[in-house]
mmCIF file of N, CA and C in Angstrom:
data_model
loop_
_atom_site.group_PDB
_atom_site.id
_atom_site.type_symbol
_atom_site.label_atom_id
_atom_site.label_comp_id
_atom_site.label_asym_id
_atom_site.label_seq_id
_atom_site.Cartn_x
_atom_site.Cartn_y
_atom_site.Cartn_z
ATOM 1 N N GLN A 1 10.936 -32.383 -0.983
ATOM 2 C CA GLN A 1 9.474 -32.268 -1.283
ATOM 3 C C GLN A 1 9.467 -30.408 -0.757
ATOM 4 N N VAL A 2 9.486 -29.626 -1.479
ATOM 5 C CA VAL A 2 9.871 -28.203 -0.905
ATOM 6 C C VAL A 2 8.317 -27.601 -0.431
ATOM 7 N N HIS A 3 8.005 -27.114 0.559
ATOM 8 C CA HIS A 3 6.511 -26.460 1.059
ATOM 9 C C HIS A 3 6.544 -25.148 1.509
ATOM 10 N N VAL A 4 6.079 -24.027 1.317
ATOM 11 C CA VAL A 4 6.112 -23.000 1.766
ATOM 12 C C VAL A 4 4.907 -22.836 2.337
ATOM 13 N N VAL A 5 4.431 -21.982 3.428
ATOM 14 C CA VAL A 5 3.485 -21.736 4.422
ATOM 15 C C VAL A 5 3.719 -20.269 5.094
ATOM 16 N N GLU A 6 2.758 -19.545 4.301
ATOM 17 C CA GLU A 6 2.751 -18.138 4.887
ATOM 18 C C GLU A 6 1.849 -17.883 6.106
ATOM 19 N N SER A 7 2.047 -17.155 6.630
ATOM 20 C CA SER A 7 0.790 -16.693 8.131
ATOM 21 C C SER A 7 0.980 -15.267 8.269
ATOM 22 N N GLY A 8 0.273 -14.830 9.128
ATOM 23 C CA GLY A 8 0.166 -13.686 9.765
ATOM 24 C C GLY A 8 -0.282 -12.381 9.151
ATOM 25 N N GLY A 9 -1.349 -12.838 8.306
ATOM 26 C CA GLY A 9 -2.259 -11.844 7.561
ATOM 27 C C GLY A 9 -3.337 -11.640 8.876
ATOM 28 N N GLY A 10 -4.547 -10.461 8.052
ATOM 29 C CA GLY A 10 -5.288 -10.403 8.732
ATOM 30 C C GLY A 10 -6.188 -9.033 8.316
ATOM 31 N N LEU A 11 -6.672 -8.297 9.601
ATOM 32 C CA LEU A 11 -7.555 -6.803 8.637
ATOM 33 C C LEU A 11 -6.889 -6.054 10.260
ATOM 34 N N VAL A 12 -6.332 -4.862 9.555
ATOM 35 C CA VAL A 12 -5.689 -3.938 10.325
ATOM 36 C C VAL A 12 -6.119 -2.685 9.837
ATOM 37 N N GLN A 13 -6.461 -1.915 10.898
ATOM 38 C CA GLN A 13 -6.288 0.024 10.394
ATOM 39 C C GLN A 13 -5.508 0.607 10.028
ATOM 40 N N ALA A 14 -5.654 1.599 9.023
ATOM 41 C CA ALA A 14 -4.251 2.140 8.146
ATOM 42 C C ALA A 14 -3.858 3.013 9.472
ATOM 43 N N GLY A 15 -2.229 2.594 9.015
ATOM 44 C CA GLY A 15 -1.415 3.010 9.927
ATOM 45 C C GLY A 15 -0.877 2.294 10.826
ATOM 46 N N GLY A 16 -1.521 1.026 10.933
ATOM 47 C CA GLY A 16 -0.891 0.142 11.578
ATOM 48 C C GLY A 16 0.030 -1.414 11.328
ATOM 49 N N SER A 17 0.270 -2.085 12.210
ATOM 50 C CA SER A 17 1.465 -2.861 11.988
ATOM 51 C C SER A 17 0.580 -4.349 11.442
ATOM 52 N N LEU A 18 1.387 -5.166 10.536
ATOM 53 C CA LEU A 18 1.702 -6.529 10.860
ATOM 54 C C LEU A 18 2.743 -7.108 10.500
ATOM 55 N N ARG A 19 2.979 -8.377 11.033
ATOM 56 C CA ARG A 19 4.257 -8.814 10.448
ATOM 57 C C ARG A 19 3.735 -10.479 9.911
ATOM 58 N N LEU A 20 3.860 -10.397 8.782
ATOM 59 C CA LEU A 20 4.056 -12.017 8.002
ATOM 60 C C LEU A 20 5.097 -12.960 8.310
ATOM 61 N N SER A 21 4.735 -14.053 8.066
ATOM 62 C CA SER A 21 5.842 -15.288 8.203
ATOM 63 C C SER A 21 5.690 -16.094 7.352
ATOM 64 N N CYS A 22 6.699 -16.667 6.433
ATOM 65 C CA CYS A 22 6.929 -17.588 5.558
ATOM 66 C C CYS A 22 8.005 -18.609 6.135
ATOM 67 N N ALA A 23 7.154 -19.848 6.424
ATOM 68 C CA ALA A 23 7.891 -21.091 6.817
ATOM 69 C C ALA A 23 8.098 -21.990 5.767
ATOM 70 N N VAL A 24 9.511 -22.397 5.459
ATOM 71 C CA VAL A 24 10.065 -23.220 3.958
ATOM 72 C C VAL A 24 10.410 -24.395 4.856
ATOM 73 N N PHE A 25 9.631 -25.477 4.333
ATOM 74 C CA PHE A 25 9.814 -27.053 4.550
ATOM 75 C C PHE A 25 10.884 -27.733 3.319
ATOM 76 N N GLY A 26 11.789 -28.358 3.401
ATOM 77 C CA GLY A 26 12.138 -29.268 2.746
ATOM 78 C C GLY A 26 12.948 -28.981 2.076
ATOM 79 N N THR A 27 13.804 -27.512 2.549
ATOM 80 C CA THR A 27 14.758 -27.280 2.163
ATOM 81 C C THR A 27 15.554 -26.367 2.818
ATOM 82 N N ASP A 28 17.019 -25.676 2.466
ATOM 83 C CA ASP A 28 17.498 -24.911 3.318
ATOM 84 C C ASP A 28 17.862 -23.595 2.544
ATOM 85 N N PHE A 29 18.177 -22.418 3.125
ATOM 86 C CA PHE A 29 18.241 -21.088 2.308
ATOM 87 C C PHE A 29 19.408 -21.077 1.044
ATOM 88 N N SER A 30 20.489 -21.842 1.395
ATOM 89 C CA SER A 30 21.275 -21.924 0.534
ATOM 90 C C SER A 30 20.585 -21.755 -0.951
ATOM 91 N N ARG A 31 22.067 -21.032 -2.189
ATOM 92 C CA ARG A 31 21.653 -20.759 -3.162
ATOM 93 C C ARG A 31 20.155 -20.732 -3.465
ATOM 94 N N THR A 32 19.652 -19.400 -2.758
ATOM 95 C CA THR A 32 17.957 -19.343 -2.554
ATOM 96 C C THR A 32 17.917 -17.760 -2.733
ATOM 97 N N THR A 33 16.989 -17.332 -3.725
ATOM 98 C CA THR A 33 16.369 -16.030 -4.027
ATOM 99 C C THR A 33 15.084 -16.135 -3.005
ATOM 100 N N MET A 34 15.066 -15.691 -2.430
ATOM 101 C CA MET A 34 13.490 -15.481 -1.533
ATOM 102 C C MET A 34 12.871 -13.870 -1.145
ATOM 103 N N GLY A 35 11.384 -14.082 -1.660
ATOM 104 C CA GLY A 35 10.925 -12.754 -1.443
ATOM 105 C C GLY A 35 9.698 -12.794 -0.846
ATOM 106 N N TRP A 36 9.239 -11.697 -0.848
ATOM 107 C CA TRP A 36 7.249 -11.458 -0.799
ATOM 108 C C TRP A 36 7.090 -10.784 -2.192
ATOM 109 N N TYR A 37 5.679 -11.061 -2.192
ATOM 110 C CA TYR A 37 4.937 -10.639 -3.734
ATOM 111 C C TYR A 37 3.741 -10.348 -3.399
ATOM 112 N N ARG A 38 2.782 -9.650 -3.491
ATOM 113 C CA ARG A 38 1.493 -9.044 -3.105
ATOM 114 C C ARG A 38 0.818 -9.113 -4.513
ATOM 115 N N GLN A 39 -0.816 -9.822 -4.581
ATOM 116 C CA GLN A 39 -1.506 -9.236 -5.785
ATOM 117 C C GLN A 39 -2.926 -8.897 -5.144
ATOM 118 N N ALA A 40 -3.250 -7.813 -5.716
ATOM 119 C CA ALA A 40 -4.290 -6.953 -4.977
ATOM 120 C C ALA A 40 -5.705 -7.537 -6.267
ATOM 121 N N PRO A 41 -6.479 -7.360 -5.695
ATOM 122 C CA PRO A 41 -8.071 -7.592 -6.901
ATOM 123 C C PRO A 41 -7.763 -7.129 -8.062
ATOM 124 N N GLY A 42 -7.973 -7.864 -8.685
ATOM 125 C CA GLY A 42 -8.031 -7.156 -10.077
ATOM 126 C C GLY A 42 -6.637 -6.453 -10.496
ATOM 127 N N LYS A 43 -5.783 -7.124 -9.818
ATOM 128 C CA LYS A 43 -4.381 -6.688 -10.341
ATOM 129 C C LYS A 43 -3.409 -7.711 -10.380
ATOM 130 N N GLN A 44 -2.151 -7.406 -11.139
ATOM 131 C CA GLN A 44 -1.227 -8.470 -11.449
ATOM 132 C C GLN A 44 -0.325 -8.651 -9.818
ATOM 133 N N ARG A 45 0.713 -9.730 -9.769
ATOM 134 C CA ARG A 45 1.080 -9.878 -8.687
ATOM 135 C C ARG A 45 2.512 -8.992 -9.045
ATOM 136 N N GLU A 46 3.044 -8.497 -7.717
ATOM 137 C CA GLU A 46 3.880 -7.245 -8.324
ATOM 138 C C GLU A 46 4.863 -7.502 -6.856
ATOM 139 N N LEU A 47 6.047 -7.613 -6.892
ATOM 140 C CA LEU A 47 7.048 -7.832 -6.366
ATOM 141 C C LEU A 47 7.162 -6.496 -5.254
ATOM 142 N N VAL A 48 7.450 -6.846 -3.614
ATOM 143 C CA VAL A 48 7.244 -6.269 -2.438
ATOM 144 C C VAL A 48 8.685 -6.062 -1.990
ATOM 145 N N ALA A 49 9.428 -7.043 -1.804
ATOM 146 C CA ALA A 49 10.756 -6.601 -1.345
ATOM 147 C C ALA A 49 11.406 -8.541 -1.512
ATOM 148 N N VAL A 50 12.731 -8.398 -1.292
ATOM 149 C CA VAL A 50 13.503 -10.015 -1.713
ATOM 150 C C VAL A 50 14.446 -9.574 -1.208
ATOM 151 N N PHE A 51 15.271 -10.955 -0.986
ATOM 152 C CA PHE A 51 16.602 -11.394 -0.575
ATOM 153 C C PHE A 51 17.448 -11.607 -2.131
ATOM 154 N N ARG A 52 18.206 -10.683 -2.217
ATOM 155 C CA ARG A 52 19.113 -11.037 -3.587
ATOM 156 C C ARG A 52 20.802 -11.280 -3.022
ATOM 157 N N GLY A 53 21.098 -12.399 -3.399
ATOM 158 C CA GLY A 53 22.673 -12.958 -3.116
ATOM 159 C C GLY A 53 23.127 -12.147 -1.314
ATOM 160 N N GLY A 54 22.804 -13.408 -0.590
ATOM 161 C CA GLY A 54 23.085 -13.175 0.709
ATOM 162 C C GLY A 54 22.202 -12.174 1.479
ATOM 163 N N ASP A 55 22.488 -11.542 2.072
ATOM 164 C CA ASP A 55 21.572 -10.785 2.943
ATOM 165 C C ASP A 55 21.447 -8.975 2.050
ATOM 166 N N ASN A 56 21.614 -8.878 0.852
ATOM 167 C CA ASN A 56 21.312 -8.037 0.243
ATOM 168 C C ASN A 56 19.730 -7.852 -0.289
ATOM 169 N N THR A 57 19.163 -6.721 0.209
ATOM 170 C CA THR A 57 17.752 -6.653 0.185
ATOM 171 C C THR A 57 17.002 -5.497 -0.929
ATOM 172 N N ASN A 58 16.380 -5.402 -1.493
ATOM 173 C CA ASN A 58 15.603 -4.719 -2.442
ATOM 174 C C ASN A 58 13.920 -4.537 -1.925
ATOM 175 N N TYR A 59 13.758 -3.347 -2.227
ATOM 176 C CA TYR A 59 12.289 -3.236 -1.829
ATOM 177 C C TYR A 59 11.521 -2.338 -3.123
ATOM 178 N N ALA A 60 10.398 -2.897 -3.356
ATOM 179 C CA ALA A 60 9.742 -1.735 -3.961
ATOM 180 C C ALA A 60 9.214 -0.323 -3.480
ATOM 181 N N ASP A 61 9.385 0.347 -4.132
ATOM 182 C CA ASP A 61 9.416 2.041 -4.233
ATOM 183 C C ASP A 61 8.225 2.094 -3.211
ATOM 184 N N PHE A 62 7.099 1.447 -3.727
ATOM 185 C CA PHE A 62 5.578 1.429 -2.651
ATOM 186 C C PHE A 62 5.801 1.474 -1.263
ATOM 187 N N VAL A 63 6.953 0.839 -0.621
ATOM 188 C CA VAL A 63 6.894 0.101 0.583
ATOM 189 C C VAL A 63 8.455 0.672 1.577
ATOM 190 N N LYS A 64 8.877 1.086 0.468
ATOM 191 C CA LYS A 64 10.428 1.409 1.419
ATOM 192 C C LYS A 64 10.138 2.632 2.623
ATOM 193 N N GLY A 65 10.954 2.401 3.608
ATOM 194 C CA GLY A 65 10.666 2.825 4.973
ATOM 195 C C GLY A 65 10.008 2.603 5.758
ATOM 196 N N ARG A 66 8.591 1.550 5.001
ATOM 197 C CA ARG A 66 7.472 1.164 6.056
ATOM 198 C C ARG A 66 7.600 -0.322 5.789
ATOM 199 N N PHE A 67 8.363 -1.228 5.278
ATOM 200 C CA PHE A 67 7.957 -2.539 5.081
ATOM 201 C C PHE A 67 9.645 -3.322 5.779
ATOM 202 N N THR A 68 9.870 -4.018 6.347
ATOM 203 C CA THR A 68 11.273 -4.452 6.364
ATOM 204 C C THR A 68 11.169 -6.255 6.018
ATOM 205 N N ILE A 69 11.907 -6.568 5.503
ATOM 206 C CA ILE A 69 12.397 -7.955 5.232
ATOM 207 C C ILE A 69 13.458 -8.585 6.046
ATOM 208 N N SER A 70 13.171 -9.624 6.602
ATOM 209 C CA SER A 70 14.414 -10.257 6.871
ATOM 210 C C SER A 70 13.547 -11.927 7.459
ATOM 211 N N ARG A 71 15.211 -12.794 7.652
ATOM 212 C CA ARG A 71 14.782 -13.898 7.949
ATOM 213 C C ARG A 71 15.756 -14.524 9.032
ATOM 214 N N ASP A 72 15.394 -15.721 9.329
ATOM 215 C CA ASP A 72 15.908 -16.356 10.595
ATOM 216 C C ASP A 72 16.470 -17.841 9.860
ATOM 217 N N ASN A 73 17.580 -18.206 9.365
ATOM 218 C CA ASN A 73 18.337 -19.148 8.690
ATOM 219 C C ASN A 73 18.150 -20.540 9.750
ATOM 220 N N ALA A 74 18.123 -20.178 10.965
ATOM 221 C CA ALA A 74 18.020 -21.460 11.744
ATOM 222 C C ALA A 74 16.529 -22.288 11.772
ATOM 223 N N LYS A 75 15.845 -20.825 12.085
ATOM 224 C CA LYS A 75 14.273 -21.547 11.777
ATOM 225 C C LYS A 75 13.905 -21.892 10.229
ATOM 226 N N ASN A 76 14.506 -21.283 9.280
ATOM 227 C CA ASN A 76 14.489 -21.425 7.856
ATOM 228 C C ASN A 76 12.862 -20.620 7.828
ATOM 229 N N THR A 77 13.083 -19.570 8.519
ATOM 230 C CA THR A 77 11.558 -18.597 8.438
ATOM 231 C C THR A 77 12.336 -17.158 7.705
ATOM 232 N N MET A 78 11.156 -16.772 6.946
ATOM 233 C CA MET A 78 11.460 -15.138 6.303
ATOM 234 C C MET A 78 10.086 -14.328 7.146
ATOM 235 N N TYR A 79 10.556 -13.432 7.106
ATOM 236 C CA TYR A 79 9.341 -12.331 7.881
ATOM 237 C C TYR A 79 9.539 -11.142 6.618
ATOM 238 N N LEU A 80 8.220 -10.565 6.826
ATOM 239 C CA LEU A 80 7.735 -9.454 6.519
ATOM 240 C C LEU A 80 7.464 -8.397 7.460
ATOM 241 N N GLN A 81 8.193 -7.538 7.934
ATOM 242 C CA GLN A 81 7.478 -6.589 9.100
ATOM 243 C C GLN A 81 6.749 -5.274 8.069
ATOM 244 N N MET A 82 5.168 -4.835 8.567
ATOM 245 C CA MET A 82 4.974 -4.229 7.720
ATOM 246 C C MET A 82 4.198 -2.847 9.055
ATOM 247 N N ASN A 83 4.773 -1.909 8.495
ATOM 248 C CA ASN A 83 4.436 -1.272 9.165
ATOM 249 C C ASN A 83 3.604 0.504 8.635
ATOM 250 N N GLY A 84 2.972 1.206 9.455
ATOM 251 C CA GLY A 84 2.177 2.254 8.583
ATOM 252 C C GLY A 84 1.302 1.804 7.416
ATOM 253 N N LEU A 85 0.821 0.806 7.492
ATOM 254 C CA LEU A 85 0.085 -0.083 6.684
ATOM 255 C C LEU A 85 -0.851 1.083 6.169
ATOM 256 N N LYS A 86 -1.659 1.045 4.575
ATOM 257 C CA LYS A 86 -2.390 2.084 3.697
ATOM 258 C C LYS A 86 -3.048 1.187 3.521
ATOM 259 N N PRO A 87 -4.648 1.541 2.942
ATOM 260 C CA PRO A 87 -5.476 0.764 2.352
ATOM 261 C C PRO A 87 -5.175 0.246 0.929
ATOM 262 N N GLU A 88 -4.028 0.784 0.441
ATOM 263 C CA GLU A 88 -3.548 0.370 -0.910
ATOM 264 C C GLU A 88 -2.480 -0.849 -0.549
ATOM 265 N N ASP A 89 -2.579 -0.735 0.468
ATOM 266 C CA ASP A 89 -1.519 -2.187 0.644
ATOM 267 C C ASP A 89 -2.628 -3.908 0.900
ATOM 268 N N THR A 90 -3.551 -3.497 0.876
ATOM 269 C CA THR A 90 -4.541 -4.948 0.588
ATOM 270 C C THR A 90 -4.619 -5.645 -0.338
ATOM 271 N N ALA A 91 -4.206 -6.732 -0.165
ATOM 272 C CA ALA A 91 -3.638 -7.646 -1.240
ATOM 273 C C ALA A 91 -3.660 -9.173 -0.227
ATOM 274 N N VAL A 92 -3.505 -10.186 -1.311
ATOM 275 C CA VAL A 92 -2.840 -11.258 -1.180
ATOM 276 C C VAL A 92 -1.304 -11.328 -0.671
ATOM 277 N N TYR A 93 -0.526 -12.011 0.090
ATOM 278 C CA TYR A 93 1.011 -11.372 -0.078
ATOM 279 C C TYR A 93 1.314 -12.842 -0.188
ATOM 280 N N TYR A 94 2.236 -13.220 -1.024
ATOM 281 C CA TYR A 94 2.672 -14.673 -0.928
ATOM 282 C C TYR A 94 4.391 -14.688 -0.835
ATOM 283 N N CYS A 95 4.721 -15.792 -0.621
ATOM 284 C CA CYS A 95 6.167 -16.086 -0.422
ATOM 285 C C CYS A 95 6.681 -16.811 -1.379
ATOM 286 N N ASN A 96 7.542 -16.405 -1.949
ATOM 287 C CA ASN A 96 8.616 -17.324 -3.044
ATOM 288 C C ASN A 96 9.843 -17.445 -2.953
ATOM 289 N N VAL A 97 9.912 -18.662 -3.053
ATOM 290 C CA VAL A 97 11.469 -19.156 -2.751
ATOM 291 C C VAL A 97 12.116 -19.687 -4.031
ATOM 292 N N HIS A 98 12.957 -19.559 -4.569
ATOM 293 C CA HIS A 98 13.930 -19.785 -5.889
ATOM 294 C C HIS A 98 14.857 -20.255 -5.841
ATOM 295 N N LYS A 99 14.901 -21.675 -5.688
ATOM 296 C CA LYS A 99 16.468 -22.312 -5.778
ATOM 297 C C LYS A 99 16.955 -22.344 -7.273
ATOM 298 N N HIS A 100 18.291 -21.953 -7.108
ATOM 299 C CA HIS A 100 19.201 -21.774 -8.145
ATOM 300 C C HIS A 100 20.230 -23.118 -7.934
ATOM 301 N N ALA A 101 19.631 -24.157 -9.146
ATOM 302 C CA ALA A 101 20.797 -25.126 -9.395
ATOM 303 C C ALA A 101 22.076 -24.697 -9.995
ATOM 304 N N LEU A 102 23.098 -25.616 -10.029
ATOM 305 C CA LEU A 102 23.982 -25.282 -11.111
ATOM 306 C C LEU A 102 24.027 -24.940 -12.422
ATOM 307 N N SER A 103 22.837 -25.350 -13.205
ATOM 308 C CA SER A 103 22.286 -24.887 -14.600
ATOM 309 C C SER A 103 21.205 -24.086 -14.516
ATOM 310 N N PRO A 104 21.182 -23.003 -14.799
ATOM 311 C CA PRO A 104 20.161 -22.327 -14.493
ATOM 312 C C PRO A 104 18.084 -22.646 -15.154
ATOM 313 N N LYS A 105 18.633 -23.867 -16.169
ATOM 314 C CA LYS A 105 17.174 -24.414 -16.746
ATOM 315 C C LYS A 105 16.802 -25.518 -15.593
ATOM 316 N N TYR A 106 17.282 -25.605 -14.265
ATOM 317 C CA TYR A 106 16.963 -26.526 -13.614
ATOM 318 C C TYR A 106 16.576 -25.565 -12.356
ATOM 319 N N ASP A 107 16.681 -24.191 -12.444
ATOM 320 C CA ASP A 107 16.220 -23.424 -11.281
ATOM 321 C C ASP A 107 14.562 -23.915 -11.186
ATOM 322 N N ARG A 108 14.108 -23.557 -9.866
ATOM 323 C CA ARG A 108 12.629 -23.816 -9.492
ATOM 324 C C ARG A 108 12.176 -22.653 -8.517
ATOM 325 N N ASP A 109 10.768 -22.632 -8.575
ATOM 326 C CA ASP A 109 10.072 -21.554 -8.036
ATOM 327 C C ASP A 109 9.382 -22.183 -7.227
ATOM 328 N N TYR A 110 9.053 -22.118 -5.719
ATOM 329 C CA TYR A 110 7.969 -22.866 -5.233
ATOM 330 C C TYR A 110 7.293 -21.453 -4.621
ATOM 331 N N TRP A 111 6.052 -21.551 -4.401
ATOM 332 C CA TRP A 111 4.769 -20.114 -3.758
ATOM 333 C C TRP A 111 4.137 -21.120 -2.663
ATOM 334 N N GLY A 112 3.817 -20.372 -1.453
ATOM 335 C CA GLY A 112 2.977 -20.597 -0.752
ATOM 336 C C GLY A 112 1.237 -20.348 -1.090
ATOM 337 N N GLN A 113 0.578 -20.493 -0.327
ATOM 338 C CA GLN A 113 -0.660 -20.082 -0.796
ATOM 339 C C GLN A 113 -1.205 -18.985 -0.455
ATOM 340 N N GLY A 114 -0.683 -18.096 0.077
ATOM 341 C CA GLY A 114 -0.842 -16.801 0.330
ATOM 342 C C GLY A 114 -1.350 -16.462 1.294
ATOM 343 N N THR A 115 -1.337 -14.993 1.978
ATOM 344 C CA THR A 115 -2.041 -14.791 3.450
ATOM 345 C C THR A 115 -2.422 -13.558 3.374
ATOM 346 N N LEU A 116 -4.037 -13.133 3.441
ATOM 347 C CA LEU A 116 -4.594 -11.930 2.985
ATOM 348 C C LEU A 116 -4.327 -10.897 4.099
ATOM 349 N N VAL A 117 -4.065 -9.896 3.688
ATOM 350 C CA VAL A 117 -3.723 -8.429 4.398
ATOM 351 C C VAL A 117 -5.078 -7.362 4.186
ATOM 352 N N THR A 118 -5.627 -6.992 4.955
ATOM 353 C CA THR A 118 -7.017 -6.313 4.643
ATOM 354 C C THR A 118 -6.625 -4.911 5.380
ATOM 355 N N VAL A 119 -6.487 -3.583 5.100
ATOM 356 C CA VAL A 119 -6.180 -2.624 5.649
ATOM 357 C C VAL A 119 -7.614 -1.825 5.415
ATOM 358 N N SER A 120 -7.923 -1.289 6.578
ATOM 359 C CA SER A 120 -9.261 -0.515 6.349
ATOM 360 C C SER A 120 -8.845 0.776 6.759
ATOM 361 N N SER A 121 -9.576 1.611 6.187
ATOM 362 C CA SER A 121 -9.372 3.273 6.132
ATOM 363 C C SER A 121 -9.778 4.156 7.505
#
């Protein structure tokens, strides 16, 4: 059973920093695409940053230069370092683990419960 747990959210002033963690249980990082998403009140969930194919990363334009995604394979944990936070970064941040099966129809998505980030102006 795969279980994903985010942590590290909180209240921070604009310009501040936070580091989110995503601990993954029940699977390793092989055959996996994983990333961070966020959902602000009244808005759809959107991609923030993702590992695609090994250590290749992609970032949403609105976080480029401010956020950094990383992971520790030995600890089965992924991180999101967020610097230069803005009030518009306020959202619930979710970790996604997408396991690729030999046949795509058997791929599975796993989500954590989310961690709230609030940035005050």
